Amino acid sequence: MSDRERDTGENAPKFRRRKEARPDELLDAALDLFTEQGFDRTTVEQIARRAGVSKGALYLYFPSKDAVIEALVDRAVGPIVGEVVTQIEGYRGDPRVLLKRFAPLFAARMSDPRIVAVPKLVVREAVSHPQLAQMYRERVIGRAVPALTALFRQGSEDGYIRPVDPDMAVRCLLGPVLMHLLLADVFGIRVEGATPGDIGIARLLDAHLSIFFAGLEPAPEQEAPHG
Amino acid sequence: MSDRERDTGENAPKFRRRKEARPDELLDAALDLFTEQGFDRTTVEQIARRAGVSKGALYLYFPSKDAVIEALVDRAVGPIVGEVVTQIEGYRGDPRVLLKRFAPLFAARMSDPRIVAVPKLVVREAVSHPQLAQMYRERVIGRAVPALTALFRQGSEDGYIRPVDPDMAVRCLLGPVLMHLLLADVFGIRVEGATPGDIGIARLLDAHLSIFFAGLEPAPEQEAPHG
Amino acid sequence: MSDRERDTGENAPKFRRRKEARPDELLDAALDLFTEQGFDRTTVEQIARRAGVSKGALYLYFPSKDAVIEALVDRAVGPIVGEVVTQIEGYRGDPRVLLKRFAPLFAARMSDPRIVAVPKLVVREAVSHPQLAQMYRERVIGRAVPALTALFRQGSEDGYIRPVDPDMAVRCLLGPVLMHLLLADVFGIRVEGATPGDIGIARLLDAHLSIFFAGLEPAPEQEAPHG
Amino acid sequence: MSDRERDTGENAPKFRRRKEARPDELLDAALDLFTEQGFDRTTVEQIARRAGVSKGALYLYFPSKDAVIEALVDRAVGPIVGEVVTQIEGYRGDPRVLLKRFAPLFAARMSDPRIVAVPKLVVREAVSHPQLAQMYRERVIGRAVPALTALFRQGSEDGYIRPVDPDMAVRCLLGPVLMHLLLADVFGIRVEGATPGDIGIARLLDAHLSIFFAGLEPAPEQEAPHG
DNA sequence: AATGAATGAGTTTTCATTCAT
DNA sequence: TATGAATGAAAACTCATTCAT
């Protein structure tokens, strides 16, 4: 809600209130509604009404209802993997060190419900809108996963971690976290000592990395990383 | 699955009057279509046609379209956790031994697309049909997860594995597998040396358990399991 | 309910229970349901079920749903005006004497809800089934009203009552009673000292005839009825 | 009726965008069709078409088909009993004088087929739409009948008419008229010298009041009204 | 004679999209 | 730009009627 106000500073022309913010307001409204009800059960009327405009106005900005969800994902998908991937790609050393450094950032970012809402939406609507999944694969997964794969491969080859199948290692790294983020509200069961509805991504991340990192420890009789 | 075949063999009477098999045939057709198109985009007409009956006939067996998806999940949800849970509950010893024993069975079962189709469907339709998720939570998750939690707690207390948060350990165990099963066709990217569309649940399971089990290894200076 | 048992005496063949009573049972069931819900909102299935037979069996006795309501009215319309009309037609004298004699019989007969149910039904369904009203007009109204008209005409001509338009007099005689019988459950309002839902046809009849008969009194200076 | 014509004149803008008149046009169309065919046999499509709009447009103004008939009755039920009741309530004197004064007004009003169409409709649809009858009872019958009852009671107590049960007297007054208005086209039989389909409410009213008033005449040996 | 599974035309209702204003 | 009235193509659901058994 707060970031919906963004870009509406004092220097905007007085008479045309945040005209150029309209598309974003519509996308915000749409995301909320799609999240609550699903794409098919959300009407264009509802989106427009929640954004405070008329049904017809939506069609000034988007050619169709499908275009709305597409723009929605498009908007969200851009900034996800940025320099992080670059940093991973440039890294040499124990993968665990780098991952440990990124973990809190990742946890913090993923604690924003409006950020996780988009991939959740994509999971649900992918059957009827394959292009959404395609965008995710091309612009998020397709960049992050190879970087991580390379990270594990390098770490493995250089002896920082024991030999593992790097493709699988990536999946093992991400699995528990993504499962929690994307499926917990469907399949999640209560855990004692957790906020209802959220066991806390940080708590899970801690436990997961602790086990996962230990599982990657090179065999003791092995030499230290070369050089 | 086996009893779905019953009475639809070559020796079936005449093509009509198969009252007993009809509901199952309709559910099969519905599952296919829901999987391909999603619930909202599948019409009752389509379901009926694929099952080889008329639209009206569907309503002889199900009071509404919603009842179809509910029956679908209900039918699938029953046999999932059976004696497996009982065996887990009765187990004493290293959790990893038990899990290693179950892994191939689990992998085999989950290789059947019609079995994984149901939880995938639930993930997608849970927003508009919360009762589906509820069924899963009550009858699958709510039975399997506590059993596994207890398994890890016991293994941890008895020193077979190092001390871990058992709730989180369960999530770490299941995460990579479930993520792959439920999300791979949305977010999955190609992996070299894998069948297109499937990296092979067995391959993932191997790699995952290898890392995960290693990560649970008790510290070497610790005593052997008590007694 | 009791008269549905009629004709099922001990001497009926044991194995084919009251086969020939089936149509009547179906008509009884249909009348109940049409009265409760209206013709269009009653399904053939409901009629059959209430009569204790299957849907298909109904079609052994009636060619269509329309035929059921027609048979229903036909069955009820026959015995209404019988010898009563004959007696009215043969009468000579003060119409009020004759009417007073018939009033209790009429009241008694009309207190049976299953008897008034039919004309009520006809009122409601006449738009879509004009033939029902036609039957009523031909076989009930068309016989009773002319007889009554003649009764008033004769009474008027012979000086028993003051000169009145006999056509209108009939309507004035019947109006309050029929209005009460046919419309009271729609438009009727509560009357103190009356059974809820029924002010009592007898009470109305008393008051009505008292006023109506007084209103027909010949003028005092008139001669007594001619010799 | 008069304001229903508003804005539909020749000078209407363009044939479109007549938002204000639309509901009334739809109600007019619906009343015609319900009268001709009954509620259940009239489709929403027919109503819309007769009103010159599309099926979907009807749902811009009414949330359901049921809402149409309800609005129909609601619109008609308001203006029926207005100041007439007030005048009756304030009256002191011979009830017959007042009734005679109102009779022509009543007859004139009830000669409009579109006015009587509504109560006729209510009679027919009351089984499936009890709220319609309820509206009539609360807002028409429940106001007019008590006023008339009081009128007779007062007239009776003050000696203008002979002692009568006022509740019944009201029913005797209204019976012939309402029966004719509401039931004549179902049960009515031809009367010589009458327009086909209508014996003339005025003619009936004349005859009825003549008899009814005479029937209320105080006994001659009685004193004149009080004082 | 009796059943009830099966049909499919018909009905209400929804909603993305258009377009006159 | 913006509105919202209007459209019409679906879609879920019903039910009288048929017919194989």
Coordinates of C-alpha atoms (C1' of nucleotides) in Angstrom, one line a residue, chain D residues 17 19 22 54-57 60-61, chain F residues 3-11:
Chain D
R17 CA -28.5 5.9 -22.8
K19 CA -30.7 5.0 -18.0
R22 CA -35.0 1.7 -18.4
S54 CA -30.3 -7.1 -24.4
K55 CA -30.5 -9.8 -21.8
G56 CA -27.5 -8.6 -20.0
A57 CA -28.9 -5.1 -19.7
L60 CA -27.8 -3.9 -14.8
Y61 CA -31.0 -2.9 -13.2
Chain F
dT3 C1' -17.3 6.9 -18.0
dG4 C1' -20.6 3.2 -17.5
dA5 C1' -24.5 1.5 -20.3
dA6 C1' -24.9 -2.0 -23.4
dT7 C1' -23.8 -6.3 -25.6
dG8 C1' -23.7 -11.3 -26.4
dA9 C1' -21.2 -15.3 -25.9
dA10 C1' -20.5 -18.5 -22.7
dA11 C1' -21.4 -21.5 -18.6

